[in-house]
Amino acid sequence: MAALTAAEQTMNKLTDTFSDPAYSQHGEPVSADSGTLQDFVVDFLEREVGNDLKSLKNVGNLLKKLREENSVLEEQVLTVSSSVPPKVSEALSAAEEARCSLEDLQQKERLISNTLHQHLQGAQPWMDNLGQTLNQVDTIERHMKYLRCLQHIEELSAAVQQCLMTSSVWEAIRAVDSMAALDAGLNQSGCSHLQDFLRETLHFWHKIIKDRLSSDFEKVLTQLHWPIISPPTQSLTPTANGQEINSQLELLVTQLLALQTSDDLISQRALASGHGAPSAQPASSATPPSQAPPLCLPIQIMLLPLSRRFRYHFYGNRQTNSLSKPEWYLTQVLMWMGNSSTFMEEKIQPILDRAGAAISARVELCRGLLCLVQDKVASDASRLLYDDVLFCHLVEEVLQFEKELRSNQNYPVVLPGLLHLLLDDAVLQKWLTVERKMAVEKMDAMLSAEGAWSSQYKDISDMDELKAPDCAETFMTLLQVITERYRGLPCPSAQLKFLGLQRELVDDFRIRLTQVMKEESRCPLGARYCAILNAVNYISTILGDWGDNVFFLQLQQAAVSLGEETVLGDLGVMEVGRLASLEGSLFEGLLALLDRLKGDMMGRLLEWTMREITEKARPYGQDRWLSLPSQHDQSTMSLSSSACPMMLCVRDRLLNLHQVLSLSLFQLAWQGLAERLDNFLYQDVVLSNHFSDGGAAQLQFDMTRNLFPLFGHYCKRPENFFKHVKEACIILCLNVGSAILLRDLLKDSEEETRDMGGIEDPPPESALNELGVYCLAPCDVQILLKLRASWPGQ
């Protein structure tokens, strides 16, 4: 018992030891909340003691093992404790040495800093004296450069003077070009007085050289009969001393070209300072943002006489200066361009080519003349903003001038003409207002005209396919003219404003057509009602074609990229995406409204037609189909007398609709009429009666030999549009045996379907298809079979 008690005490100690939260199974600290501690103790006891807790055979070994582990742990602790003090001592010693070294370095730094400070204080007077001397040297150097630059200017000026005295024009031009290069080099300089002196000197000598060359050039041009005001009637080359004049012309043009650089520089300086440059180049107040390069200097001089003539005739109190006659000066400028083109191409262009100037003499002359016209048009347009008639006339003449300029004169598209003048905010807004006002007035006039609802091509069948009334054709022509007017504008945003105007006009015209249609809706079969329907269809067709037009597709892309609200309106993201991918068009909204109007009008037209036909067909539906004799009892079949009024009405209405409706509308009309007539005959004639063999045969004869051929003029197989009636006749005219088999088949199929939950084999449709019945369902066929009166035993 004592041994057992000792063992239990040992186990309790072990349990207490291993349950200590500061140790783990490897002698390492563990957390107090370790969930595996109890499991570890149990495993340890099972492994070391075994299952027999009362046996003491393993206790001695266990105590010995624990003592050995305890001795090892004590030796390790003693070893670590003995090794730590020497390392700590070494570290402290190294730190002390580092501290001493740092203090020495700091002491040396203080000494050197004091020495340097004393040296700088002693050297400061020398530095001040040296800086003052360097500033003086720099000032003297700048003065020397200033004087050298001034001397260089004087030398260039003296050289120009000497060259002019000795008639060495080329050397004078080179000296002037050197002055221009020097001026460009001094552009960023702060020497304003030097720059002013250089520019005045450059301007002085440039003017002298230019005046001398211009005078000689004008003399040579006079000998060549320039300017050419009227169409040339003789050779441009004079008979006497022609070679000498040509040589002088080439020399002067080449020298003027060499003077171009300094001339451009002086012109730019004059424009920047706000003063008029002494140049022959007209300054336009309405130039577009993309400023073209300055005119060629020889062309500027050649423009002087034409400019004087233009200002003499078309400015001031001259009778030729009339706001109501802009075509006078526009035509005059076009004539000058045309008359001078040969001279420019034969006389001036070869000289420019040999001089290496990459310009076109004819285009340069047109540019110069356009500057005159641009100033005049801009001035006149601002004065005509409150006169609609004269403003419209000016716009028309400008558009015509632009067209002739691009086509007849081959003026490059990249260069601006006159159209950019119309993009001014005030002018563009006035143009849009006048377009809208005049379009509305024309719509009022065209709708109230006597022949507004008749086609001007009604007597020409080949040209009257759409049968568009005169008002609709005139309206679309009006829109087309507006398109042609704004098509050439160089700004997509402005073009989209006109497109928005066109869409407003189309919607306005649609509303007017709707109003007139409501007045005519009391008689939908009348000529005017059908003319309105043709007008709606015509406008819809034209707008559909416009939606695929390249010009309008480009405007569509521009509207999407610019986000133009006047055109896109309140479209959603999906609609804008469709426009961007060219799946839709800018006219989709209008086309939807027009199609809705067309559908409503077509429905009302067919409703009235069917009302008349059903009234005529009432006796036919009440005929005695059950008592008619069999077909073999009659020698020949003839149309039922009760069907004649209905057939005549159908024929007359088809003929009338074919005459008054366009081809596409008539096709919709007769197909819609056939569909309605098929449903009516099936419901009110077939399903409302019982048929004998003779009655079924008579019905089939009336349909296949009389009604269907009425529609055979407009299609190859009219019976396909009367599927219900055609198939009903097939069922009613089956012989008795086939009818009995079909009835039994349908009955059995219905019972099998009910018993087997919808599984049927074979389906009854296959049997119906063999008979030519595809539209009617088996239940409909059963109803038709019950309408037969000729069954055995009846």
Coordinates of C-alpha atoms in Angstrom, one line a residue, residues 13-38 40-41 69-70 73 77:
K13 CA 3.5 15.3 -9.4
L14 CA 3.9 14.4 -13.1
T15 CA 0.3 15.5 -13.7
D16 CA 1.0 18.7 -11.9
T17 CA 4.2 19.2 -13.8
F18 CA 2.7 18.6 -17.3
S19 CA -0.5 20.5 -16.4
D20 CA 1.6 23.6 -15.8
P21 CA 0.6 26.0 -18.6
A22 CA 4.2 27.2 -18.8
Y23 CA 5.5 23.9 -20.3
S24 CA 4.8 21.7 -23.3
Q25 CA 5.8 18.1 -24.0
H26 CA 9.2 19.3 -25.2
G27 CA 9.9 21.5 -22.3
E28 CA 8.7 24.6 -24.1
P29 CA 6.1 27.1 -22.9
V30 CA 2.6 26.4 -24.1
S31 CA -0.5 28.4 -23.7
A32 CA -2.7 27.8 -20.7
D33 CA -5.7 27.1 -22.9
S34 CA -4.0 24.3 -24.8
G35 CA -6.6 21.6 -25.5
T36 CA -4.0 18.8 -25.9
L37 CA -2.3 19.0 -22.5
Q38 CA -4.6 16.4 -20.8
F40 CA -0.5 14.4 -23.6
V41 CA -0.4 13.3 -20.0
E69 CA 17.0 14.9 -18.4
N70 CA 17.1 17.3 -15.4
L73 CA 19.1 20.8 -18.6
V77 CA 21.8 26.5 -18.3

